[in-house]
PDB file of C-alpha atoms in Angstrom:
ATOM      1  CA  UNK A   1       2.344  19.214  31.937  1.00  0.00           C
ATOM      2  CA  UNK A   2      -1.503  19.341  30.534  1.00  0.00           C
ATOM      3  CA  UNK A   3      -3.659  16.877  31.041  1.00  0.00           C
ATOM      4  CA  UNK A   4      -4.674  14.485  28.580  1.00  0.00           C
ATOM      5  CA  UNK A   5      -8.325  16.588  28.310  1.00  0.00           C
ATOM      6  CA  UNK A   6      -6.768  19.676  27.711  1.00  0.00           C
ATOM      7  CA  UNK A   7      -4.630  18.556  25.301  1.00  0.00           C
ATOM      8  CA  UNK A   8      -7.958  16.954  23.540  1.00  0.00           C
ATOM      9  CA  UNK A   9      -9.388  20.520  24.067  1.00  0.00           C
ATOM     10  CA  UNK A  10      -6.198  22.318  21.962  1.00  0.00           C
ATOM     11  CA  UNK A  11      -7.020  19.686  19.410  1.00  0.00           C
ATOM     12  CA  UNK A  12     -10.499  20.466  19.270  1.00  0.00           C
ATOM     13  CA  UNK A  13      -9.761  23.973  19.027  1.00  0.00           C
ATOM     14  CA  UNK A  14      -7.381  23.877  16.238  1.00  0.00           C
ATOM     15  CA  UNK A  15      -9.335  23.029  13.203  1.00  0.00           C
ATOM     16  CA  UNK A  16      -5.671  21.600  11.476  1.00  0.00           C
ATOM     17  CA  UNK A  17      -5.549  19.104  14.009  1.00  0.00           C
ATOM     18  CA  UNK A  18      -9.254  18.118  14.413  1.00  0.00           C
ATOM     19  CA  UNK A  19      -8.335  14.974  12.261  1.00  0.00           C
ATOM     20  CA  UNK A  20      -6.899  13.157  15.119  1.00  0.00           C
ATOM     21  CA  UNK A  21     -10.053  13.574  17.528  1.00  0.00           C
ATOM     22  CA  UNK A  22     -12.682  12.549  14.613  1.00  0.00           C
ATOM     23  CA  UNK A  23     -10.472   9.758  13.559  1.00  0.00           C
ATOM     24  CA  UNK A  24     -10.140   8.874  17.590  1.00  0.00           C
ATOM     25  CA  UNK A  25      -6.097   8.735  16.526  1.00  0.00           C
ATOM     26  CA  UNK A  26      -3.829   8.818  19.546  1.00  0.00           C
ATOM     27  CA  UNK A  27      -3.577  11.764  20.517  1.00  0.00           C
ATOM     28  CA  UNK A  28      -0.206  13.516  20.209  1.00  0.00           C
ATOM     29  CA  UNK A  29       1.581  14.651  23.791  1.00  0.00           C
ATOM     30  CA  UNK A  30       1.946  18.000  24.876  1.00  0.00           C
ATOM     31  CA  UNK A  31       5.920  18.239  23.523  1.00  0.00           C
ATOM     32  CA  UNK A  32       4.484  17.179  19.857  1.00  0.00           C
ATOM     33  CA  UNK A  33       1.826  19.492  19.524  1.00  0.00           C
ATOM     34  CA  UNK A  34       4.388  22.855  18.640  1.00  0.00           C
ATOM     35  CA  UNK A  35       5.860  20.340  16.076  1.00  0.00           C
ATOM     36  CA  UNK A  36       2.717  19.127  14.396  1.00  0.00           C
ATOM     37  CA  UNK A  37       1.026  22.833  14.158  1.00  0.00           C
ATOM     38  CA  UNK A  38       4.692  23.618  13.058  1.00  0.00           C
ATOM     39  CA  UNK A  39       4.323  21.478  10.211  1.00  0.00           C
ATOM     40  CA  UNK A  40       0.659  22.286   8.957  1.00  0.00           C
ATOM     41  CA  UNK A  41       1.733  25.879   8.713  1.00  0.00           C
ATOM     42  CA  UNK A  42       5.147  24.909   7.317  1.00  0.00           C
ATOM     43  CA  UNK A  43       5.061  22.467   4.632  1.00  0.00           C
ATOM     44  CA  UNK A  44       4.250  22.988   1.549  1.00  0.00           C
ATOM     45  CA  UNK A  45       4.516  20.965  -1.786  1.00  0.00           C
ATOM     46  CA  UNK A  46       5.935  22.126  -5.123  1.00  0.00           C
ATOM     47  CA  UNK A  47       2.615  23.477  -5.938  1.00  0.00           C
ATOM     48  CA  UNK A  48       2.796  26.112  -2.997  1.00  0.00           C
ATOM     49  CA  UNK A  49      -0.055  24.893  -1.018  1.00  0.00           C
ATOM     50  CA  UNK A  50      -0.742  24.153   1.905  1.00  0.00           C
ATOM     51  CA  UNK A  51      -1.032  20.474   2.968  1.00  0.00           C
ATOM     52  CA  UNK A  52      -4.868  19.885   4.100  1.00  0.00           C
ATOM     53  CA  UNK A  53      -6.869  17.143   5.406  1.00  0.00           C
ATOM     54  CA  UNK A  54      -9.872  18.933   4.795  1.00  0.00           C
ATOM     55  CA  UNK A  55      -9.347  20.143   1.316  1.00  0.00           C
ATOM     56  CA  UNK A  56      -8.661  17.659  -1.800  1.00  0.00           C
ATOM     57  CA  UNK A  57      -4.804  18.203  -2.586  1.00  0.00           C
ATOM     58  CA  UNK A  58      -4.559  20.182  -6.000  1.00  0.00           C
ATOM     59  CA  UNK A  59      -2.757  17.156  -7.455  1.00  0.00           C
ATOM     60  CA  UNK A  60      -5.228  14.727  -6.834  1.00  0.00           C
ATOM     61  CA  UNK A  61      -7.681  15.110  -8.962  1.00  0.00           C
ATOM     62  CA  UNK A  62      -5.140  14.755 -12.156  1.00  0.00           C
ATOM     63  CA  UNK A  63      -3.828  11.632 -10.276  1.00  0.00           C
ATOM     64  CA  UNK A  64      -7.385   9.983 -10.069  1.00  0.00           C
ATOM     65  CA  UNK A  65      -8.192  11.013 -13.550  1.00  0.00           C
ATOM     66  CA  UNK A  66      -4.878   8.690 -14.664  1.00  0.00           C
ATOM     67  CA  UNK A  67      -6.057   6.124 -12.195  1.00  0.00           C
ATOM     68  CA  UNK A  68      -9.776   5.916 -13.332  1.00  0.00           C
ATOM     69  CA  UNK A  69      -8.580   5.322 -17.323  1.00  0.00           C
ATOM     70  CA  UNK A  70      -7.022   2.161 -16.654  1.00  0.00           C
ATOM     71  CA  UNK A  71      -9.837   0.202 -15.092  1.00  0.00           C
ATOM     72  CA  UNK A  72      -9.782  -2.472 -17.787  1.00  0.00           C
ATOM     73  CA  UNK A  73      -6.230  -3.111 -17.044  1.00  0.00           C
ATOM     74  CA  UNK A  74      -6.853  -3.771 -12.751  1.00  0.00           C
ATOM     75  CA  UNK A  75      -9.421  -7.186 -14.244  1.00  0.00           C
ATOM     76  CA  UNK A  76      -7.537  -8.103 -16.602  1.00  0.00           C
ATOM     77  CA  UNK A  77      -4.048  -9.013 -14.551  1.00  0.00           C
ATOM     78  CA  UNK A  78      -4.482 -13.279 -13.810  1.00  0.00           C
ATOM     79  CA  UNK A  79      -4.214 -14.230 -10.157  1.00  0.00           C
ATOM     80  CA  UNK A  80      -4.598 -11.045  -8.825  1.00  0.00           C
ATOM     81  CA  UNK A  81      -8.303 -10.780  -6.082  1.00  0.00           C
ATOM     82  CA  UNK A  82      -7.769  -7.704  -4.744  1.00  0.00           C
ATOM     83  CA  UNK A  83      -5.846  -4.226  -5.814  1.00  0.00           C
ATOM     84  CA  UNK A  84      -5.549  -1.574  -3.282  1.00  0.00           C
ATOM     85  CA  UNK A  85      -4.607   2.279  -3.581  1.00  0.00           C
ATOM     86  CA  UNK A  86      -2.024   3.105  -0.577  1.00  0.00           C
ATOM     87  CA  UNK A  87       0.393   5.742   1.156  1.00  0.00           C
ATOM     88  CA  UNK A  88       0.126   9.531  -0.100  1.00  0.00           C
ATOM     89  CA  UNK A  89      -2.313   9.364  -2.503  1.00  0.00           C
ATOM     90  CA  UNK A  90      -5.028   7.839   0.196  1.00  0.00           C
ATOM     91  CA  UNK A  91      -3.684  10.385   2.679  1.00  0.00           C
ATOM     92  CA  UNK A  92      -4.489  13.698   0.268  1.00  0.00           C
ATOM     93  CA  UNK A  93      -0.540  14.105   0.232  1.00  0.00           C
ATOM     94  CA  UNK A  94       0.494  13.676  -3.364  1.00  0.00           C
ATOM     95  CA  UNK A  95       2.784  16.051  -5.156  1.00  0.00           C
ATOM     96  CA  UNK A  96       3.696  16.833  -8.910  1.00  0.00           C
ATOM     97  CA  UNK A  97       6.323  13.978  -8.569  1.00  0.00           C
ATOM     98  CA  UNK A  98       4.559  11.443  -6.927  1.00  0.00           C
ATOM     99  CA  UNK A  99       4.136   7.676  -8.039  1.00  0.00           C
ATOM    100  CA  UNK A 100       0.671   5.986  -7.097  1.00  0.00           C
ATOM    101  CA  UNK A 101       1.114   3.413  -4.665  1.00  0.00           C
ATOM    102  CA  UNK A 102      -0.949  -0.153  -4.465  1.00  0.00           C
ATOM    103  CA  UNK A 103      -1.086  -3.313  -2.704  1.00  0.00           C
ATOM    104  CA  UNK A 104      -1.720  -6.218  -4.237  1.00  0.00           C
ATOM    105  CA  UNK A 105      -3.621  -9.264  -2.940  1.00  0.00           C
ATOM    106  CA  UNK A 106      -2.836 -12.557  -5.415  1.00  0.00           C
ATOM    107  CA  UNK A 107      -4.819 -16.131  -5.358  1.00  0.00           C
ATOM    108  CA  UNK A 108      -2.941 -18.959  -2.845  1.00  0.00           C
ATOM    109  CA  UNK A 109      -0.039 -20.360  -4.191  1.00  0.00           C
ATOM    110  CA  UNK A 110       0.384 -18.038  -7.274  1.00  0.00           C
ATOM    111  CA  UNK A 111       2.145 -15.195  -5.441  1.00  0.00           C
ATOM    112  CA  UNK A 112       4.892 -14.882  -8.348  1.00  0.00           C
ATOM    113  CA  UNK A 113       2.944 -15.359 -11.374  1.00  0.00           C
ATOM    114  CA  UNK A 114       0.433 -12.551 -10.286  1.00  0.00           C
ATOM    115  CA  UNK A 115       3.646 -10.427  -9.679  1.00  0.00           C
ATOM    116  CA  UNK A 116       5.479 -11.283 -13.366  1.00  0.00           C
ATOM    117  CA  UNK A 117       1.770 -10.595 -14.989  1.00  0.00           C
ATOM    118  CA  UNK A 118       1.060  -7.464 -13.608  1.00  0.00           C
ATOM    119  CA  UNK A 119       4.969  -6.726 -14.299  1.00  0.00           C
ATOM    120  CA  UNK A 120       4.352  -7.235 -17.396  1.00  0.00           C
ATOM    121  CA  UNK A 121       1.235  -5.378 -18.179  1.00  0.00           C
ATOM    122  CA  UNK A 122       2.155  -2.452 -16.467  1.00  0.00           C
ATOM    123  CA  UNK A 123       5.723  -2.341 -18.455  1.00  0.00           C
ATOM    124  CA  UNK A 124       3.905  -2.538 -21.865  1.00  0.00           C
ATOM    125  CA  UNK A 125       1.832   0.056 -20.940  1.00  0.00           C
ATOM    126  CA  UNK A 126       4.730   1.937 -19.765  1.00  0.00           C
ATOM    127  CA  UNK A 127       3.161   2.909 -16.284  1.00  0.00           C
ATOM    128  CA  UNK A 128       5.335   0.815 -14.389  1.00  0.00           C
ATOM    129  CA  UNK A 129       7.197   2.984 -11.813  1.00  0.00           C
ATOM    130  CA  UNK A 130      11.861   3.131 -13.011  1.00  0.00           C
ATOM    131  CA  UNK A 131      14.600   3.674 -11.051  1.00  0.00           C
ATOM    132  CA  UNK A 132      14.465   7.166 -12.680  1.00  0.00           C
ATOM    133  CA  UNK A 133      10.869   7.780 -13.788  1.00  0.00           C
ATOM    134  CA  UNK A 134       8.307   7.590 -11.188  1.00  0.00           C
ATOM    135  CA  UNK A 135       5.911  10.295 -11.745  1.00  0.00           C
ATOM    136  CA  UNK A 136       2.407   8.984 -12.302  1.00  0.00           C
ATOM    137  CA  UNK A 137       3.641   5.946 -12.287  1.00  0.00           C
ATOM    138  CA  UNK A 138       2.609   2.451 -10.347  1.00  0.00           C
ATOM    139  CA  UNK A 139       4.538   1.031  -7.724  1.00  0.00           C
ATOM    140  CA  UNK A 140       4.252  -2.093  -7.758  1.00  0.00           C
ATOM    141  CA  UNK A 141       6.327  -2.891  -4.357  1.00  0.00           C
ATOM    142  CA  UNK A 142       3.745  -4.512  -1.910  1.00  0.00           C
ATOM    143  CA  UNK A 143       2.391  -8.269  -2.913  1.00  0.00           C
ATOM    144  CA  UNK A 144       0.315 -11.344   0.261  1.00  0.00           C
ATOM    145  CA  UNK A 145      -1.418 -14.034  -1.074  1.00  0.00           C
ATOM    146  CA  UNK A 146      -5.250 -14.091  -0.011  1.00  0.00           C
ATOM    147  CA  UNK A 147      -4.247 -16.358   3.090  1.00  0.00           C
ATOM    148  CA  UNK A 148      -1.788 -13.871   4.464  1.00  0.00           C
ATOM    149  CA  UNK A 149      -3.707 -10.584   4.603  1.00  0.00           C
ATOM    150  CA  UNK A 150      -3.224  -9.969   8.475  1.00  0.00           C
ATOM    151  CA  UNK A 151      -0.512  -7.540   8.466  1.00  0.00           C
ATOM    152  CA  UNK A 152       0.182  -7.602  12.404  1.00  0.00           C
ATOM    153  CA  UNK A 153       3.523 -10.215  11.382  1.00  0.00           C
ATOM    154  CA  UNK A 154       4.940  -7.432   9.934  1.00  0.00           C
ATOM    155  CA  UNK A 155       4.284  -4.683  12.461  1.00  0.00           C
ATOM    156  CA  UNK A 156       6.924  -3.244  14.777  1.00  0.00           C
ATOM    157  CA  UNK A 157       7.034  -4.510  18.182  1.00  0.00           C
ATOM    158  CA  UNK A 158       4.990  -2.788  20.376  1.00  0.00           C
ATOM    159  CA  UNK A 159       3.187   0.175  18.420  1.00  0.00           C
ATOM    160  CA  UNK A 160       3.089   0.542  15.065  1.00  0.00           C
ATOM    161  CA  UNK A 161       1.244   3.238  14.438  1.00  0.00           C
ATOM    162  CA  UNK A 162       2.371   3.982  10.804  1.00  0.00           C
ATOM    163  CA  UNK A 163       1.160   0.674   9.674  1.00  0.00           C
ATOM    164  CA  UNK A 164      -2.277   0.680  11.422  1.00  0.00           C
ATOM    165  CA  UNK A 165      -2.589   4.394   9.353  1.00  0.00           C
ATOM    166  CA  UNK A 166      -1.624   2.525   6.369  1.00  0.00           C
ATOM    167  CA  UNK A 167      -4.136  -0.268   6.554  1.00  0.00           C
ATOM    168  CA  UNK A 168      -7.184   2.503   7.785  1.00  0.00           C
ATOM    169  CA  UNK A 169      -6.328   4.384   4.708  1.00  0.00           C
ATOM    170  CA  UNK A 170      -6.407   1.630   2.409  1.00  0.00           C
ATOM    171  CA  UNK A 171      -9.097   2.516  -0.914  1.00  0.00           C
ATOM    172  CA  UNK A 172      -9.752  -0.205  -3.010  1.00  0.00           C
ATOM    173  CA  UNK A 173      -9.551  -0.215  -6.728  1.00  0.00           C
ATOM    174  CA  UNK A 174     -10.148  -3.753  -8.151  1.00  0.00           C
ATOM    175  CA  UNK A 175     -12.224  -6.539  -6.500  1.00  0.00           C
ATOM    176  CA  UNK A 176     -12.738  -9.756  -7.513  1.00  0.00           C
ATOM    177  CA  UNK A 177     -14.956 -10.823  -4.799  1.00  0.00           C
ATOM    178  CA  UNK A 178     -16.935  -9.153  -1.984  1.00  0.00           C
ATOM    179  CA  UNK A 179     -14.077  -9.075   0.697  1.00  0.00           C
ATOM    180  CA  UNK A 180     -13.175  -6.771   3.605  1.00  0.00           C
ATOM    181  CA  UNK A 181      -9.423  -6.646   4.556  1.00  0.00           C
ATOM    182  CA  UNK A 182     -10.424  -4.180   7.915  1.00  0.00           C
ATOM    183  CA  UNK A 183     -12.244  -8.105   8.660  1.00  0.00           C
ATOM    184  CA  UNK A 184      -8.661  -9.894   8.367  1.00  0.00           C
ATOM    185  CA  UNK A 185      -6.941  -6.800  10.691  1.00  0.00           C
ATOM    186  CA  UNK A 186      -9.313  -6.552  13.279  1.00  0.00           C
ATOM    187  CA  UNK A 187      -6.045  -5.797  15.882  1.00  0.00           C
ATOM    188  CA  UNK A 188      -6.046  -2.525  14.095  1.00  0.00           C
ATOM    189  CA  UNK A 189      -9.160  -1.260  16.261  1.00  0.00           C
ATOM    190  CA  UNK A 190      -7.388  -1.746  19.357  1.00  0.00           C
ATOM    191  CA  UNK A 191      -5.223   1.812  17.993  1.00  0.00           C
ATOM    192  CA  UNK A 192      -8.524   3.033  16.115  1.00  0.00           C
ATOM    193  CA  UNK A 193     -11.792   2.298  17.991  1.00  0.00           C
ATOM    194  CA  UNK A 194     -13.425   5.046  15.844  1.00  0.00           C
ATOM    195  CA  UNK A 195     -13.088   3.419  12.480  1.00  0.00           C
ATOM    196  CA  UNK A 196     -15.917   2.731  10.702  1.00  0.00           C
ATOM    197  CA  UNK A 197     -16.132  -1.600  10.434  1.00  0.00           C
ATOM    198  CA  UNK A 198     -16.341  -0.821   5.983  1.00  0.00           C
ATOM    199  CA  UNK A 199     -13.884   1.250   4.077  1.00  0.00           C
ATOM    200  CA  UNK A 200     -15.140   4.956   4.184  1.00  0.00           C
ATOM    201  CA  UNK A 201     -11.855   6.866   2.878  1.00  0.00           C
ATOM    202  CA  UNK A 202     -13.061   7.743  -0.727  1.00  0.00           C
ATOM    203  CA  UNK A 203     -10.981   9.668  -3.084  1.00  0.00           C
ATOM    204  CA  UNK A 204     -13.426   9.282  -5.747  1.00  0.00           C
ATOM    205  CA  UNK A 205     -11.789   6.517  -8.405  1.00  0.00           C
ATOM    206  CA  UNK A 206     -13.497   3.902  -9.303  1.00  0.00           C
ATOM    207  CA  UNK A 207     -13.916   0.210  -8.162  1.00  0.00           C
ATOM    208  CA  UNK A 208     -13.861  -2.523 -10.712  1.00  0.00           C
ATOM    209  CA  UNK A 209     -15.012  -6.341  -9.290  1.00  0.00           C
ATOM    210  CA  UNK A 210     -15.282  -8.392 -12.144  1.00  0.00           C
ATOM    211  CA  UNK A 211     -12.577 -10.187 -14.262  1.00  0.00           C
ATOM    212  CA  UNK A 212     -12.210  -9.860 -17.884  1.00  0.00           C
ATOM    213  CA  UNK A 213     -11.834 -12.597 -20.523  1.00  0.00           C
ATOM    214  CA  UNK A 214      -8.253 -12.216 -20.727  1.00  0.00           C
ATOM    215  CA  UNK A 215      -7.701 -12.706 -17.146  1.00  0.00           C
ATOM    216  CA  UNK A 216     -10.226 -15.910 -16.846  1.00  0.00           C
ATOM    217  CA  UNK A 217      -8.128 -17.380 -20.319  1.00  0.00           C
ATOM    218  CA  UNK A 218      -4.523 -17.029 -18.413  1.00  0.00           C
ATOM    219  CA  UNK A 219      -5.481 -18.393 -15.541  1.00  0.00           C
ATOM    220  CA  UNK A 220      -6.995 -21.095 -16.797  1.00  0.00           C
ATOM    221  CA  UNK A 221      -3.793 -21.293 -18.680  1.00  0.00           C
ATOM    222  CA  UNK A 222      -0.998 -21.140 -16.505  1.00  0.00           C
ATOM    223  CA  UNK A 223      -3.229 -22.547 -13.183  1.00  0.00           C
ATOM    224  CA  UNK A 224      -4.086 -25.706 -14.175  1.00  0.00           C
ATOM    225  CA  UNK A 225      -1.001 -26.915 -16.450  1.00  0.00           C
ATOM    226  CA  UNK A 226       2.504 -26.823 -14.954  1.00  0.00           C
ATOM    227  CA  UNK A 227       1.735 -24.265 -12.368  1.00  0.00           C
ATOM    228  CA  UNK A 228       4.184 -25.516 -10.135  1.00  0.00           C
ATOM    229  CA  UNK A 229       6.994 -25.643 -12.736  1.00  0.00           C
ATOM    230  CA  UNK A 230       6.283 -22.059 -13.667  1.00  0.00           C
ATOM    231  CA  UNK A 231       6.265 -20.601  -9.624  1.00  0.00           C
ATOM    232  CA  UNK A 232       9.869 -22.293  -9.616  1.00  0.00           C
ATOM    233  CA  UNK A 233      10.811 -21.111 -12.829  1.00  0.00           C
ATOM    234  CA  UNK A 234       9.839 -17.054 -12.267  1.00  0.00           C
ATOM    235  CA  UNK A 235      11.651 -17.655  -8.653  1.00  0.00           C
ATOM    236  CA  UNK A 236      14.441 -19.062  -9.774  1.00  0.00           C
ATOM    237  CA  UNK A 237      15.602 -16.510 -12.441  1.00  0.00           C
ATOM    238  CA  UNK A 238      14.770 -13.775 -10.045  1.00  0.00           C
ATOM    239  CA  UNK A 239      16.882 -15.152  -6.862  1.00  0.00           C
ATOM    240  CA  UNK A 240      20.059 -13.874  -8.543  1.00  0.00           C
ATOM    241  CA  UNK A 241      18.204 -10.125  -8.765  1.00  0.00           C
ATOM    242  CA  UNK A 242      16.840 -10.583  -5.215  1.00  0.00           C
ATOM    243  CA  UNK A 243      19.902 -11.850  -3.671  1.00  0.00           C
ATOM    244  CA  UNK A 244      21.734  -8.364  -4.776  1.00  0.00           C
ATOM    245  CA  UNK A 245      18.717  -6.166  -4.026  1.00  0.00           C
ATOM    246  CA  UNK A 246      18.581  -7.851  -0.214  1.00  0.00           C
ATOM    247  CA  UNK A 247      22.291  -6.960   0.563  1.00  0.00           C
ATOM    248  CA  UNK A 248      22.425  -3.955  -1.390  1.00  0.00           C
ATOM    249  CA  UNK A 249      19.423  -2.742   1.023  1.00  0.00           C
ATOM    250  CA  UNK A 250      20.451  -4.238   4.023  1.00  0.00           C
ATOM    251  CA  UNK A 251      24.034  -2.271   3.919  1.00  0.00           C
ATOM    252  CA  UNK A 252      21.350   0.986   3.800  1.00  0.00           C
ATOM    253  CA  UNK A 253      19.351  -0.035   6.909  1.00  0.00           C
ATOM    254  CA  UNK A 254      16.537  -0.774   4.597  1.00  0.00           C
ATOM    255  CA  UNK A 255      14.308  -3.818   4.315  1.00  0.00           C
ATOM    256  CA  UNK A 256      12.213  -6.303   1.978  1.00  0.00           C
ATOM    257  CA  UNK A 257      10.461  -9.180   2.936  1.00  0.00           C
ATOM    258  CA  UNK A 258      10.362 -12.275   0.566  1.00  0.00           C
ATOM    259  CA  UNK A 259       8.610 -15.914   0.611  1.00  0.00           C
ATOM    260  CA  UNK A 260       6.134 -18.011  -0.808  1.00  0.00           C
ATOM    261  CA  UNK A 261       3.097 -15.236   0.771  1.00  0.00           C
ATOM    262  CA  UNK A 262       4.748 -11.808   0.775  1.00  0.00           C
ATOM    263  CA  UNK A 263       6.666  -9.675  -1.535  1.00  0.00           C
ATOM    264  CA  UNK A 264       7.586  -6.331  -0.072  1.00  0.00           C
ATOM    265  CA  UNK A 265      10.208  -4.217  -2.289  1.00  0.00           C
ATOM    266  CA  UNK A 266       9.402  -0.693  -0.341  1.00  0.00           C
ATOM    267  CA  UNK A 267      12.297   0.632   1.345  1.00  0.00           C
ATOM    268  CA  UNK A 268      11.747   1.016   4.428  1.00  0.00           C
ATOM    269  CA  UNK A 269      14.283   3.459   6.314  1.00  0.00           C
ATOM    270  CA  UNK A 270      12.832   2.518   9.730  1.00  0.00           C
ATOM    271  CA  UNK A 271      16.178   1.002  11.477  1.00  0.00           C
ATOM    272  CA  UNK A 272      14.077  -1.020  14.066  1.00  0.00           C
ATOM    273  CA  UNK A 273      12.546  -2.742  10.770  1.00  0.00           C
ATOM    274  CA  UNK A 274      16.335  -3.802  10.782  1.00  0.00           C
ATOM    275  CA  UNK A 275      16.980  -4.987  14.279  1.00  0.00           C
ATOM    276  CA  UNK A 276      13.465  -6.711  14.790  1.00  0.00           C
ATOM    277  CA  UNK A 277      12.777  -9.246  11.423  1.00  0.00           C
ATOM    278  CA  UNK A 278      15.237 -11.417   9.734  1.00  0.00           C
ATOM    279  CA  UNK A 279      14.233 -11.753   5.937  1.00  0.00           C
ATOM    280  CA  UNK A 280      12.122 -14.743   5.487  1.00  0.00           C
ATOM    281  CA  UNK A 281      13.346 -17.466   2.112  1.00  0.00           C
TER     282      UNK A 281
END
């Protein structure tokens, strides 16, 4: 068995893996590293080329370019703060079927209205992600409300590495305010002691932080008069949809988290997802 140093050393030496040492990732054991150099030399996407963290992914820069055109839309959503790219397209890994990923950060206490809006203006725009159409289209699978952004509740017991990777690789795309989620996640450092204290993963889209018109009108709209009524209302006529989706998902192993600060659709095939969090009303 090699020692932790010479196993740093292969890493050095192999330029495909050099990520992990810059990044100060854990560093993979001995038994992983035929796997991993496996895989860099194996996989491929539809495009034929190699997968890279070094060179942009051919995909991307048609991705960013779809991205980039909709910046008036990110402002304009009511009672979103924050918009966040996530998952491949942050980690250089899209392909010519991929759907662009984002998190969403909403204001306190308006969790479901920022979800129907941005529903809705993504479906009339026709970039919301289907059941059958998902390339170049949005996910919109990952809602917290600006008073729930520390993602440790959610992590898997012990190590959760994937997450951590997740939150590092985080690029944002709308802002309303000057605000730092690395701030609200500072656990994350204990697995990454290397990563920079500001976001420094840029994948060259743009960043929008101011609202438009439209967005300052609904809020004032629908925040000051009935609020309340309208939360219950969008909740109500989606329990019915939610109640099928949470069985229909827990029969696959799969899991969603839903309450008054969190809305997470993604599927998650992790099984210990399953067997460590009971879904939250």
């Amino acid at each position: 068995m090699k020692t932790i140093e010479e196993i740093t050393d292969i890493l050095i030496e192999d330029k495909n893996l050099l990520f992990y040492k810059i990044m100060n990732y854990p560093i993979p054991r001995e038994k992983e590293l035929f796997s991993l150099k496996k895989k860099e030399v194996s996989h491929k996407t539809e495009a034929n080329n190699l997968f890279s963290w070094t060179q942009k992914n051919q995909t991307l820069k048609e991705y960013i370019k779809i991205i980039n055109r909709y910046w008036r839309l990110y402002r304009s959503i009511p009672f979103i703060k924050h918009i966040y790219l996530c998952n491949s397209i942050t980690f250089n890994a899209t392909n010519e079927d991929s759907d662009i990923d984002i998190f969403i950060i909403t204001k306190e206490k308006a969790l479901r209205r920022a979800r129907f809006f941005s529903w809705i203006f993504f479906s009339l725009l026709f970039l919301k992600r289907g059941k059958i159409n998902k390339k170049k289209k949005f996910c919109l699978s990952f809602y917290t409300t600006i008073d729930n952004t520390n993602l440790y509740n959610i992590s898997l017991p012990k190590s959760d590495i994937y997450l951590v990777y997740r939150i590092a690789h985080l690029v944002p795309l709308y802002q309303e305010e000057r605000y730092n989620i690395y701030s609200d996640n500072s656990w994350i450092y204990s697995y990454l002691p290397n990563l920079p204290k500001n976001h420094n993963i840029n994948i060259w889209t743009k960043k929008v932080n101011w609202k438009s018109s439209t967005k300052k009108l609904l809020e004032n709209i629908f925040w000051w008069y009935f609020w309340k009524l309208f939360e219950h209302l969008i909740k109500t006529i989606r329990l019915p949809i939610i109640i099928h989706k949470k069985n229909k998902l827990w029969k696959k192993w799969r899991w969603i988290i839903i309450n008054n600060k969190m809305l997470k659709f993604h599927q998650d095939i992790r099984k210990k997802i399953y067997a460590s969090f009971k879904t939250q009303k």
